[in-house]
Amino acid sequence: MPTVNHPRIEAVNDFVIRFANVNGTGSASANNMFSKAVFRMGVPVSPKNIFPSNIQGLPTWFEVRVTEKGYLGSRGDVDFVVAINGQTLKQDYETLMPGGYFLYDSTKALPRDFKRDDIFEIGIPLTQMCIDNYTNPRQRQLFKNIIYVGALAYLFNMEFEVLTGMVKDQFAKKEKLIAPNIGALELGYNYAKEHFTEVCGLRVERRDNVGDSIMIDGNSATGLGAVYGGATFAGWYPITPSTSVVEAFEKYANKFRKDEQGKNKFAILQAEDELSAMGMAIGGNWNGARSFTATSGPGLSLMSEFLGLAYFAEIPIVLIDVQRSGPSTGMPTRTQQSDVISAAYASHGDTKQVLLIPCDPAECFEMTSAAFDVADRLQTPVIVLSDLDLGMNDHVSRPLKWDDDRKYDRGKVLTAEDLDNMQERWGRYKDVDGDGIGYRTYPGTHPTKGSYFTRGSSHDDYAAYTEDSSVYEANMERLVKKWETAKDVAPRPQIKYRDKDSKVAAIFFGTSAQASYEALDGLQEEGTKINTCRIKSFPFHPDIGKFIEEHDTIFVIEQNRDAQMRTLLINEFNTGTEKLRSILNIDGMPIRARRIKRKIERMLAGENVSPFTTVNSSAQEVEA
Amino acid sequence: MSYLKSTFRHPESPKNDLGYTQANYEGALSTLCAGCGHDSISNSIINACYELSLEPHKIAKMSGIGCSSKTPAYFLSNSHGFNSVHGRMPSVTTGANMGNRDLTYIGVSGDGDTASIGMGQFMHLVRRNLNMVYIVMNNGVYGLTKGQDSATADVGSSSKKGVPNMYEPMDLCELAISLGSGYVARSFSGDKDQLVPLIKGAIKHNGFALIDVVSPCVTFNNNPQSTKSYEWVRDHKEATGTFDLVPEEQEITVQNPDQINESITLHDGTKINLHRQPDSLDITCRESVLSALEEAKQNKQVLTGLLHLNTDSNSTHDILNTCDTPLNRLTEEDLCPGSDALEALNQSLR
Ligand SMILES: Cc1ncc(C[n+]2csc(CCOP(=O)(O)OP(=O)(O)O)c2C)c(N)n1
Ligand code: SF4
Ligand SMILES: [Mg+2]
């Protein structure tokens, strides 16, 4: 091994390892095995799959953050690379931190121009080992991945039984595969042990830091939330990264929703496009069957006309928008939070839509199941605003909880009996108690009472068509009243004061939260106390306005170019242009904690820096 | 603007099996142009529902946007109605039907609403075989936006504007037949005797039923150069034959028993007895019907009546294996797996 002129990175349970693979080579399950093994050793992990819009052949990375303290956002920087992809070898080599480790397939020597003297090279002849040990080409490819996982187990001093236990769990139904997989792990383990004793300064040690947490991706939790929330119908059109929401709904519905005759207590239709998907969800909810759809940016645009109908005709809808990098097709397999404005104000005319914004899988579950109640209560669309990072990556999360006493809130719905007992004339859109919401009836309720005509054209309290300006105006104003009611129904922001007297604060939402909290913890250790407000819904609760008033400098941290949440805050509260300062990330990767921290430091020091934490858009070197 | 309709009815108006008079099936006063074909179709819908003794509140009236799509306000005021957005009635009806399979869905659309903006949704609706009646009030123009040609206008036909249409027309019946619809009919708004039984048969059919009704627009497309005018259709109409609809429980004597050459039983036991001339069309055969439609077109005829019937198909719910109870009637107990199941799931994710 060449001499290295840099101290090695040493850390216990606190490092970032990046796997560079080729899409479609079976690396994902091996990499997941590694990350789950760390989790099973009681150490929190945060895996991120960075994948191309491609089925086979293009580069893909899988980054695992091992984080004893439980910081689940992206940290930034890489301490250890497993470089299995020839196409990105150079890039992976260059971006590794000084003092880091570069594990590569040494069947072929590294090219001459790979001559960093500040990193530790760990060459393992993976391809040769596979040729020597396996005959079948597919096996040679798959076991290559397992061999490096075995080597990592040695290098990080992990409990080998945890890995063998995982193999046994994974192949419980295909026992034949257990022995060869364990064999491959041992091959890697023994090779590393023989050739790289004492090379690696990174360690995974058993802890008890995950408690009763689970590991699940946001979309699975969302699909499950729809099952628990009583959704019976989904109309949808495939689009990454939302597809797995409906797939999860289908999986869990098949598991939990069969009647005695084996028939389905749910229905799923793959629509011809997103217009149709949204139309279907509207039709189902109009009939009182909880219905939803899931999409991403391009689909949200297509649903826009229908969202206006649902808003104006007051039909509950649950729409899951798993955001990805736009505009247009953008970077379809990369994350972003860039549908904030198009979701909040979706559709033509004066419209505003209720948003629920989860930040982890447990909230995906809770907010999706709650979304059906909120939509029924408010008789309006509710958009659950998730994103690719949350939806498609596994996250360590609180376990999912359900209160068996909880009853669905179906909102204001009249039964036949209610109609018979009514003294005054019923008006579908009549606000009888000041919350801006009328009573609805489901079709088929009563032979002679309760029928009405649902329409997207102007209507009076009794759902009759009208072009009377004052009636139209009164109706539009009632919808504003309903919007006020929504502020009490939607989840409150999570506000935390690190120092009651501090005039510096940060606002963030969704998947920007984890990395932001981590950055602010780091600043706090250095004496800077920044209060935080995590937005969980739109319309904004008045507490958010108060929070803005209380502070002089407020960093609004989000993952889009145009500072959409900041714009929304300024627009809704009519304040803050001066003190709301953006920190933005638009490279399609989850926002990194180290970069947020450094950016805030520089801004607080009075430097005139760009809001972007990403390389190109800041036109500045990105510091750690 | 809203019109009030006289509520006076003769006390001895005839009643149907449910004890309802025809008035129980009426709607608000129409605001369409006097003489518009669409109003006659509304009346035929009223007649059909009355004669079938359907509970009005168990019917859902669905539509898109257009003069035609306004008509659900003018029939069945005890039914819920949904005037959705332009061209998207199919998806809304699909969702509604998924949510409650027990209602009768009567969808009304225009030729613009269906054959242009809504073509995609229409075709997918047909291929899913959603259990519904789909009535196209086909006038060959966009009435509500003042007379532009629609995609069903025949080549050479011109509206009041006087410019002949040069584009190939869409034949919605041919499309529906080739996409597997089991009940396809064409009729004329002015021929109530033909239309009412066609609507009744469509309601009884399990699966998607299309009735394309030529329905002249008196304001923009009723001139002699138009092939969707009253005059032209009356002169060029040919019928495939007539039929009787015999409800399961009823053994009625048919008018012309000699002429029955086929009797087809529908899903719920209702029988359709077809009467035709010996040399006329076999409507159970897709291929013959499609070529008959083409032939009629070449002869400048409008072939009307029941064009195709196939009772042997699965509707969307059959395909999806949905439970018999309408989904909107399921409660927490049916739907929520509960905390124990969730805890078991948590355990599997550790
Ligand atoms: C998205 C959208 N585009 C355009 C319109 C305008 N528009 C209303 S009705 C109509 C055409 C209706 O034609 P048809 O369906 O044939 O109905 P008719 O009025 O002839 O009965 C159009 C283009 C609309 N309402 N929505
Ligand atoms: S414009 Fe034509 S289609 Fe519309 S109501 Fe008048 S006659 Fe009927
Ligand atoms: Mg028309």
PDB file of N, CA, C and O in Angstrom, chain A residues 40 212-213 215 228 257 262-265 272 275-276 280 283-284 287 306 400 402 404 407-408 441 443-444 446-447 450-452 454, chain B residues 57-58 77 80-81 83 88 91-92 94-96 105 121 124 128 320-321 323-324 328 332 334-336 338-339 342 346 349-350:
ATOM      1  N   ARG A  40     -29.668  -2.841  13.064  1.00  0.00           N
ATOM      2  CA  ARG A  40     -29.892  -3.942  14.012  1.00  0.00           C
ATOM      3  C   ARG A  40     -28.822  -4.017  15.092  1.00  0.00           C
ATOM      4  O   ARG A  40     -28.998  -4.700  16.095  1.00  0.00           O
ATOM      5  N   ASP A 212     -37.458   1.512  19.907  1.00  0.00           N
ATOM      6  CA  ASP A 212     -38.434   0.673  19.209  1.00  0.00           C
ATOM      7  C   ASP A 212     -38.655   1.151  17.770  1.00  0.00           C
ATOM      8  O   ASP A 212     -39.669   0.843  17.142  1.00  0.00           O
ATOM      9  N   SER A 213     -37.687   1.916  17.254  1.00  0.00           N
ATOM     10  CA  SER A 213     -37.828   2.447  15.894  1.00  0.00           C
ATOM     11  C   SER A 213     -37.982   1.343  14.862  1.00  0.00           C
ATOM     12  O   SER A 213     -37.616   0.194  15.087  1.00  0.00           O
ATOM     13  N   MET A 215     -37.674   0.694  10.364  1.00  0.00           N
ATOM     14  CA  MET A 215     -37.115   1.255   9.136  1.00  0.00           C
ATOM     15  C   MET A 215     -38.115   1.045   8.020  1.00  0.00           C
ATOM     16  O   MET A 215     -38.479  -0.084   7.696  1.00  0.00           O
ATOM     17  N   TYR A 228     -55.363   2.536   6.660  1.00  0.00           N
ATOM     18  CA  TYR A 228     -55.876   2.801   8.005  1.00  0.00           C
ATOM     19  C   TYR A 228     -56.875   3.952   8.016  1.00  0.00           C
ATOM     20  O   TYR A 228     -57.819   3.968   8.791  1.00  0.00           O
ATOM     21  N   ARG A 257     -57.857  -6.287   3.570  1.00  0.00           N
ATOM     22  CA  ARG A 257     -59.176  -5.863   3.134  1.00  0.00           C
ATOM     23  C   ARG A 257     -59.891  -6.874   2.245  1.00  0.00           C
ATOM     24  O   ARG A 257     -60.360  -6.527   1.159  1.00  0.00           O
ATOM     25  N   GLY A 262     -63.754 -13.528   0.002  1.00  0.00           N
ATOM     26  CA  GLY A 262     -62.502 -13.281  -0.714  1.00  0.00           C
ATOM     27  C   GLY A 262     -62.580 -12.100  -1.659  1.00  0.00           C
ATOM     28  O   GLY A 262     -61.693 -11.891  -2.488  1.00  0.00           O
ATOM     29  N   LYS A 263     -63.665 -11.311  -1.523  1.00  0.00           N
ATOM     30  CA  LYS A 263     -63.786 -10.132  -2.394  1.00  0.00           C
ATOM     31  C   LYS A 263     -63.125  -8.916  -1.751  1.00  0.00           C
ATOM     32  O   LYS A 263     -62.968  -8.849  -0.533  1.00  0.00           O
ATOM     33  N   ASN A 264     -62.793  -7.969  -2.589  1.00  0.00           N
ATOM     34  CA  ASN A 264     -62.011  -6.811  -2.137  1.00  0.00           C
ATOM     35  C   ASN A 264     -62.874  -5.715  -1.525  1.00  0.00           C
ATOM     36  O   ASN A 264     -63.818  -5.251  -2.158  1.00  0.00           O
ATOM     37  N   LYS A 265     -62.481  -5.276  -0.347  1.00  0.00           N
ATOM     38  CA  LYS A 265     -63.147  -4.117   0.246  1.00  0.00           C
ATOM     39  C   LYS A 265     -62.388  -2.850  -0.155  1.00  0.00           C
ATOM     40  O   LYS A 265     -62.097  -1.977   0.661  1.00  0.00           O
ATOM     41  N   GLU A 272     -56.042   6.400 -17.296  1.00  0.00           N
ATOM     42  CA  GLU A 272     -55.347   6.651 -18.562  1.00  0.00           C
ATOM     43  C   GLU A 272     -54.435   7.864 -18.472  1.00  0.00           C
ATOM     44  O   GLU A 272     -53.573   8.060 -19.317  1.00  0.00           O
ATOM     45  N   LEU A 275     -55.447  13.346 -15.277  1.00  0.00           N
ATOM     46  CA  LEU A 275     -56.749  14.022 -15.262  1.00  0.00           C
ATOM     47  C   LEU A 275     -57.798  13.013 -14.817  1.00  0.00           C
ATOM     48  O   LEU A 275     -58.614  13.276 -13.943  1.00  0.00           O
ATOM     49  N   SER A 276     -57.738  11.874 -15.452  1.00  0.00           N
ATOM     50  CA  SER A 276     -58.697  10.843 -15.134  1.00  0.00           C
ATOM     51  C   SER A 276     -58.525  10.356 -13.692  1.00  0.00           C
ATOM     52  O   SER A 276     -59.505  10.139 -12.977  1.00  0.00           O
ATOM     53  N   MET A 280     -61.529  10.426 -11.065  1.00  0.00           N
ATOM     54  CA  MET A 280     -61.999   9.232 -10.355  1.00  0.00           C
ATOM     55  C   MET A 280     -62.057   9.472  -8.850  1.00  0.00           C
ATOM     56  O   MET A 280     -63.033   9.118  -8.183  1.00  0.00           O
ATOM     57  N   GLY A 283     -65.058  11.567  -8.102  1.00  0.00           N
ATOM     58  CA  GLY A 283     -66.312  10.815  -8.185  1.00  0.00           C
ATOM     59  C   GLY A 283     -66.522   9.925  -6.964  1.00  0.00           C
ATOM     60  O   GLY A 283     -67.613   9.863  -6.400  1.00  0.00           O
ATOM     61  N   GLY A 284     -65.464   9.250  -6.551  1.00  0.00           N
ATOM     62  CA  GLY A 284     -65.573   8.351  -5.390  1.00  0.00           C
ATOM     63  C   GLY A 284     -65.949   9.115  -4.135  1.00  0.00           C
ATOM     64  O   GLY A 284     -66.849   8.727  -3.391  1.00  0.00           O
ATOM     65  N   ASN A 287     -69.452  10.355  -3.789  1.00  0.00           N
ATOM     66  CA  ASN A 287     -70.359   9.308  -3.345  1.00  0.00           C
ATOM     67  C   ASN A 287     -70.107   8.890  -1.898  1.00  0.00           C
ATOM     68  O   ASN A 287     -70.751   7.981  -1.391  1.00  0.00           O
ATOM     69  N   PHE A 306     -59.250  19.997 -12.369  1.00  0.00           N
ATOM     70  CA  PHE A 306     -60.126  19.247 -11.473  1.00  0.00           C
ATOM     71  C   PHE A 306     -60.008  19.719 -10.022  1.00  0.00           C
ATOM     72  O   PHE A 306     -60.971  19.664  -9.258  1.00  0.00           O
ATOM     73  N   LEU A 400     -45.209   3.029  13.915  1.00  0.00           N
ATOM     74  CA  LEU A 400     -46.522   3.543  13.536  1.00  0.00           C
ATOM     75  C   LEU A 400     -47.517   3.167  14.624  1.00  0.00           C
ATOM     76  O   LEU A 400     -47.487   2.067  15.159  1.00  0.00           O
ATOM     77  N   TRP A 402     -51.667   3.353  16.118  1.00  0.00           N
ATOM     78  CA  TRP A 402     -53.081   3.563  15.813  1.00  0.00           C
ATOM     79  C   TRP A 402     -53.902   3.410  17.080  1.00  0.00           C
ATOM     80  O   TRP A 402     -53.699   2.467  17.844  1.00  0.00           O
ATOM     81  N   ASP A 404     -57.239   2.445  18.603  1.00  0.00           N
ATOM     82  CA  ASP A 404     -58.407   1.675  18.172  1.00  0.00           C
ATOM     83  C   ASP A 404     -59.737   2.364  18.488  1.00  0.00           C
ATOM     84  O   ASP A 404     -60.770   1.990  17.949  1.00  0.00           O
ATOM     85  N   LYS A 407     -62.390   7.187  15.676  1.00  0.00           N
ATOM     86  CA  LYS A 407     -63.457   7.044  14.686  1.00  0.00           C
ATOM     87  C   LYS A 407     -63.147   7.987  13.534  1.00  0.00           C
ATOM     88  O   LYS A 407     -62.634   9.076  13.749  1.00  0.00           O
ATOM     89  N   TYR A 408     -63.475   7.567  12.345  1.00  0.00           N
ATOM     90  CA  TYR A 408     -63.278   8.467  11.212  1.00  0.00           C
ATOM     91  C   TYR A 408     -64.197   9.674  11.364  1.00  0.00           C
ATOM     92  O   TYR A 408     -65.352   9.538  11.755  1.00  0.00           O
ATOM     93  N   THR A 441     -74.978  15.655   1.353  1.00  0.00           N
ATOM     94  CA  THR A 441     -75.658  14.358   1.369  1.00  0.00           C
ATOM     95  C   THR A 441     -74.974  13.483   0.329  1.00  0.00           C
ATOM     96  O   THR A 441     -74.470  13.976  -0.672  1.00  0.00           O
ATOM     97  N   PRO A 443     -75.328  10.754  -2.637  1.00  0.00           N
ATOM     98  CA  PRO A 443     -76.391  10.328  -3.566  1.00  0.00           C
ATOM     99  C   PRO A 443     -77.075   9.061  -3.048  1.00  0.00           C
ATOM    100  O   PRO A 443     -76.419   8.182  -2.476  1.00  0.00           O
ATOM    101  N   GLY A 444     -78.384   9.016  -3.213  1.00  0.00           N
ATOM    102  CA  GLY A 444     -79.129   7.822  -2.815  1.00  0.00           C
ATOM    103  C   GLY A 444     -79.600   7.822  -1.380  1.00  0.00           C
ATOM    104  O   GLY A 444     -80.113   6.824  -0.895  1.00  0.00           O
ATOM    105  N   HIS A 446     -82.054   9.682   0.304  1.00  0.00           N
ATOM    106  CA  HIS A 446     -83.468   9.837   0.668  1.00  0.00           C
ATOM    107  C   HIS A 446     -84.303   9.955  -0.613  1.00  0.00           C
ATOM    108  O   HIS A 446     -83.902  10.642  -1.545  1.00  0.00           O
ATOM    109  N   PRO A 447     -85.469   9.308  -0.650  1.00  0.00           N
ATOM    110  CA  PRO A 447     -86.263   9.309  -1.890  1.00  0.00           C
ATOM    111  C   PRO A 447     -86.651  10.703  -2.386  1.00  0.00           C
ATOM    112  O   PRO A 447     -86.690  10.937  -3.587  1.00  0.00           O
ATOM    113  N   GLY A 450     -82.867  15.920  -0.129  1.00  0.00           N
ATOM    114  CA  GLY A 450     -81.403  15.820  -0.069  1.00  0.00           C
ATOM    115  C   GLY A 450     -80.707  15.704  -1.405  1.00  0.00           C
ATOM    116  O   GLY A 450     -79.487  15.690  -1.454  1.00  0.00           O
ATOM    117  N   SER A 451     -81.477  15.627  -2.506  1.00  0.00           N
ATOM    118  CA  SER A 451     -80.772  15.597  -3.785  1.00  0.00           C
ATOM    119  C   SER A 451     -80.343  17.019  -4.120  1.00  0.00           C
ATOM    120  O   SER A 451     -80.988  17.992  -3.746  1.00  0.00           O
ATOM    121  N   TYR A 452     -79.231  17.145  -4.795  1.00  0.00           N
ATOM    122  CA  TYR A 452     -78.780  18.464  -5.237  1.00  0.00           C
ATOM    123  C   TYR A 452     -77.894  18.276  -6.447  1.00  0.00           C
ATOM    124  O   TYR A 452     -77.513  17.148  -6.793  1.00  0.00           O
ATOM    125  N   THR A 454     -74.422  19.015  -8.213  1.00  0.00           N
ATOM    126  CA  THR A 454     -73.035  19.421  -7.994  1.00  0.00           C
ATOM    127  C   THR A 454     -72.505  20.037  -9.272  1.00  0.00           C
ATOM    128  O   THR A 454     -72.632  19.447 -10.345  1.00  0.00           O
TER     129      THR A 454
ATOM    130  N   HIS B  57     -84.052   8.508  -6.556  1.00  0.00           N
ATOM    131  CA  HIS B  57     -82.861   8.834  -5.764  1.00  0.00           C
ATOM    132  C   HIS B  57     -81.770   7.768  -5.887  1.00  0.00           C
ATOM    133  O   HIS B  57     -80.670   7.960  -5.406  1.00  0.00           O
ATOM    134  N   LYS B  58     -82.096   6.669  -6.521  1.00  0.00           N
ATOM    135  CA  LYS B  58     -81.064   5.651  -6.740  1.00  0.00           C
ATOM    136  C   LYS B  58     -80.410   5.807  -8.114  1.00  0.00           C
ATOM    137  O   LYS B  58     -79.752   4.903  -8.619  1.00  0.00           O
ATOM    138  N   SER B  77     -85.294  15.479 -10.799  1.00  0.00           N
ATOM    139  CA  SER B  77     -84.804  16.400  -9.761  1.00  0.00           C
ATOM    140  C   SER B  77     -84.639  15.722  -8.402  1.00  0.00           C
ATOM    141  O   SER B  77     -84.035  16.291  -7.504  1.00  0.00           O
ATOM    142  N   HIS B  80     -79.376  12.869  -7.421  1.00  0.00           N
ATOM    143  CA  HIS B  80     -78.174  13.701  -7.349  1.00  0.00           C
ATOM    144  C   HIS B  80     -77.612  13.857  -8.758  1.00  0.00           C
ATOM    145  O   HIS B  80     -77.663  12.916  -9.557  1.00  0.00           O
ATOM    146  N   GLY B  81     -77.095  15.036  -9.034  1.00  0.00           N
ATOM    147  CA  GLY B  81     -76.496  15.271 -10.347  1.00  0.00           C
ATOM    148  C   GLY B  81     -75.094  15.814 -10.208  1.00  0.00           C
ATOM    149  O   GLY B  81     -74.756  16.417  -9.178  1.00  0.00           O
ATOM    150  N   ASN B  83     -72.509  17.936 -12.665  1.00  0.00           N
ATOM    151  CA  ASN B  83     -72.097  18.627 -13.878  1.00  0.00           C
ATOM    152  C   ASN B  83     -70.598  18.896 -13.687  1.00  0.00           C
ATOM    153  O   ASN B  83     -70.218  19.825 -13.016  1.00  0.00           O
ATOM    154  N   ARG B  88     -64.715  15.310 -19.019  1.00  0.00           N
ATOM    155  CA  ARG B  88     -64.199  14.428 -17.959  1.00  0.00           C
ATOM    156  C   ARG B  88     -65.293  13.699 -17.204  1.00  0.00           C
ATOM    157  O   ARG B  88     -65.042  13.157 -16.133  1.00  0.00           O
ATOM    158  N   SER B  91     -64.384   9.935 -16.134  1.00  0.00           N
ATOM    159  CA  SER B  91     -63.584   9.596 -14.956  1.00  0.00           C
ATOM    160  C   SER B  91     -64.367   9.839 -13.670  1.00  0.00           C
ATOM    161  O   SER B  91     -64.296   9.051 -12.723  1.00  0.00           O
ATOM    162  N   VAL B  92     -65.137  10.921 -13.638  1.00  0.00           N
ATOM    163  CA  VAL B  92     -65.913  11.201 -12.427  1.00  0.00           C
ATOM    164  C   VAL B  92     -66.947  10.094 -12.207  1.00  0.00           C
ATOM    165  O   VAL B  92     -67.147   9.611 -11.087  1.00  0.00           O
ATOM    166  N   THR B  94     -66.690   7.053 -13.265  1.00  0.00           N
ATOM    167  CA  THR B  94     -65.968   5.842 -12.875  1.00  0.00           C
ATOM    168  C   THR B  94     -65.733   5.836 -11.370  1.00  0.00           C
ATOM    169  O   THR B  94     -66.005   4.851 -10.685  1.00  0.00           O
ATOM    170  N   GLY B  95     -65.244   6.970 -10.861  1.00  0.00           N
ATOM    171  CA  GLY B  95     -64.999   7.051  -9.419  1.00  0.00           C
ATOM    172  C   GLY B  95     -66.291   6.878  -8.637  1.00  0.00           C
ATOM    173  O   GLY B  95     -66.343   6.154  -7.637  1.00  0.00           O
ATOM    174  N   ALA B  96     -67.355   7.545  -9.099  1.00  0.00           N
ATOM    175  CA  ALA B  96     -68.631   7.451  -8.395  1.00  0.00           C
ATOM    176  C   ALA B  96     -69.112   5.999  -8.376  1.00  0.00           C
ATOM    177  O   ALA B  96     -69.539   5.477  -7.336  1.00  0.00           O
ATOM    178  N   TYR B 105     -76.234   4.732 -13.061  1.00  0.00           N
ATOM    179  CA  TYR B 105     -75.516   5.917 -13.544  1.00  0.00           C
ATOM    180  C   TYR B 105     -75.959   6.261 -14.956  1.00  0.00           C
ATOM    181  O   TYR B 105     -75.812   5.449 -15.877  1.00  0.00           O
ATOM    182  N   GLN B 121     -60.808   9.812 -22.312  1.00  0.00           N
ATOM    183  CA  GLN B 121     -61.550   9.257 -21.185  1.00  0.00           C
ATOM    184  C   GLN B 121     -62.693   8.366 -21.676  1.00  0.00           C
ATOM    185  O   GLN B 121     -62.986   7.336 -21.072  1.00  0.00           O
ATOM    186  N   HIS B 124     -61.365   4.895 -22.732  1.00  0.00           N
ATOM    187  CA  HIS B 124     -60.962   4.055 -21.598  1.00  0.00           C
ATOM    188  C   HIS B 124     -62.144   3.627 -20.748  1.00  0.00           C
ATOM    189  O   HIS B 124     -62.145   2.549 -20.165  1.00  0.00           O
ATOM    190  N   ARG B 128     -63.072  -0.306 -20.041  1.00  0.00           N
ATOM    191  CA  ARG B 128     -63.222  -0.835 -18.676  1.00  0.00           C
ATOM    192  C   ARG B 128     -64.608  -1.430 -18.457  1.00  0.00           C
ATOM    193  O   ARG B 128     -64.858  -2.066 -17.453  1.00  0.00           O
ATOM    194  N   LEU B 320     -62.659  -6.294 -11.103  1.00  0.00           N
ATOM    195  CA  LEU B 320     -61.866  -5.950  -9.916  1.00  0.00           C
ATOM    196  C   LEU B 320     -62.184  -6.828  -8.710  1.00  0.00           C
ATOM    197  O   LEU B 320     -61.518  -6.727  -7.682  1.00  0.00           O
ATOM    198  N   ASN B 321     -63.211  -7.646  -8.826  1.00  0.00           N
ATOM    199  CA  ASN B 321     -63.613  -8.501  -7.703  1.00  0.00           C
ATOM    200  C   ASN B 321     -63.941  -7.688  -6.448  1.00  0.00           C
ATOM    201  O   ASN B 321     -63.540  -8.022  -5.332  1.00  0.00           O
ATOM    202  N   CYS B 323     -66.208  -6.121  -3.434  1.00  0.00           N
ATOM    203  CA  CYS B 323     -67.230  -6.739  -2.590  1.00  0.00           C
ATOM    204  C   CYS B 323     -68.632  -6.262  -2.988  1.00  0.00           C
ATOM    205  O   CYS B 323     -68.791  -5.222  -3.631  1.00  0.00           O
ATOM    206  N   ASP B 324     -69.648  -7.030  -2.576  1.00  0.00           N
ATOM    207  CA  ASP B 324     -71.025  -6.703  -2.973  1.00  0.00           C
ATOM    208  C   ASP B 324     -71.529  -5.434  -2.291  1.00  0.00           C
ATOM    209  O   ASP B 324     -72.304  -4.686  -2.866  1.00  0.00           O
ATOM    210  N   ASN B 328     -68.851   2.756  -0.311  1.00  0.00           N
ATOM    211  CA  ASN B 328     -69.148   3.915   0.550  1.00  0.00           C
ATOM    212  C   ASN B 328     -69.933   3.523   1.791  1.00  0.00           C
ATOM    213  O   ASN B 328     -70.166   4.353   2.652  1.00  0.00           O
ATOM    214  N   GLU B 332     -65.417   1.835   9.752  1.00  0.00           N
ATOM    215  CA  GLU B 332     -64.126   1.578  10.403  1.00  0.00           C
ATOM    216  C   GLU B 332     -63.893   0.082  10.606  1.00  0.00           C
ATOM    217  O   GLU B 332     -62.809  -0.423  10.354  1.00  0.00           O
ATOM    218  N   ASP B 334     -64.936  -2.419   8.991  1.00  0.00           N
ATOM    219  CA  ASP B 334     -64.598  -3.122   7.757  1.00  0.00           C
ATOM    220  C   ASP B 334     -63.233  -2.712   7.220  1.00  0.00           C
ATOM    221  O   ASP B 334     -62.576  -3.478   6.531  1.00  0.00           O
ATOM    222  N   LEU B 335     -62.854  -1.476   7.519  1.00  0.00           N
ATOM    223  CA  LEU B 335     -61.741  -0.890   6.781  1.00  0.00           C
ATOM    224  C   LEU B 335     -60.428  -0.807   7.538  1.00  0.00           C
ATOM    225  O   LEU B 335     -59.357  -0.889   6.943  1.00  0.00           O
ATOM    226  N   CYS B 336     -60.503  -0.627   8.842  1.00  0.00           N
ATOM    227  CA  CYS B 336     -59.276  -0.345   9.574  1.00  0.00           C
ATOM    228  C   CYS B 336     -58.712  -1.610  10.211  1.00  0.00           C
ATOM    229  O   CYS B 336     -59.385  -2.255  11.015  1.00  0.00           O
ATOM    230  N   GLY B 338     -56.555  -1.997  12.511  1.00  0.00           N
ATOM    231  CA  GLY B 338     -56.383  -1.896  13.950  1.00  0.00           C
ATOM    232  C   GLY B 338     -54.947  -1.926  14.433  1.00  0.00           C
ATOM    233  O   GLY B 338     -54.004  -2.166  13.676  1.00  0.00           O
ATOM    234  N   SER B 339     -54.785  -1.674  15.732  1.00  0.00           N
ATOM    235  CA  SER B 339     -53.443  -1.462  16.288  1.00  0.00           C
ATOM    236  C   SER B 339     -52.614  -2.744  16.378  1.00  0.00           C
ATOM    237  O   SER B 339     -51.397  -2.707  16.239  1.00  0.00           O
ATOM    238  N   LEU B 342     -50.982  -3.382  13.205  1.00  0.00           N
ATOM    239  CA  LEU B 342     -49.938  -2.386  12.964  1.00  0.00           C
ATOM    240  C   LEU B 342     -48.684  -2.716  13.771  1.00  0.00           C
ATOM    241  O   LEU B 342     -47.562  -2.573  13.282  1.00  0.00           O
ATOM    242  N   ASN B 346     -44.948  -3.220  12.493  1.00  0.00           N
ATOM    243  CA  ASN B 346     -43.766  -2.553  13.053  1.00  0.00           C
ATOM    244  C   ASN B 346     -42.677  -3.578  13.336  1.00  0.00           C
ATOM    245  O   ASN B 346     -41.516  -3.387  13.012  1.00  0.00           O
ATOM    246  N   LEU B 349     -40.559  -4.635  10.629  1.00  0.00           N
ATOM    247  CA  LEU B 349     -39.731  -3.576  10.042  1.00  0.00           C
ATOM    248  C   LEU B 349     -38.551  -3.198  10.934  1.00  0.00           C
ATOM    249  O   LEU B 349     -37.940  -2.154  10.772  1.00  0.00           O
ATOM    250  N   ARG B 350     -38.255  -4.066  11.893  1.00  0.00           N
ATOM    251  CA  ARG B 350     -37.146  -3.743  12.802  1.00  0.00           C
ATOM    252  C   ARG B 350     -35.903  -4.519  12.441  1.00  0.00           C
ATOM    253  O   ARG B 350     -35.962  -5.475  11.702  1.00  0.00           O
TER     254      ARG B 350
END
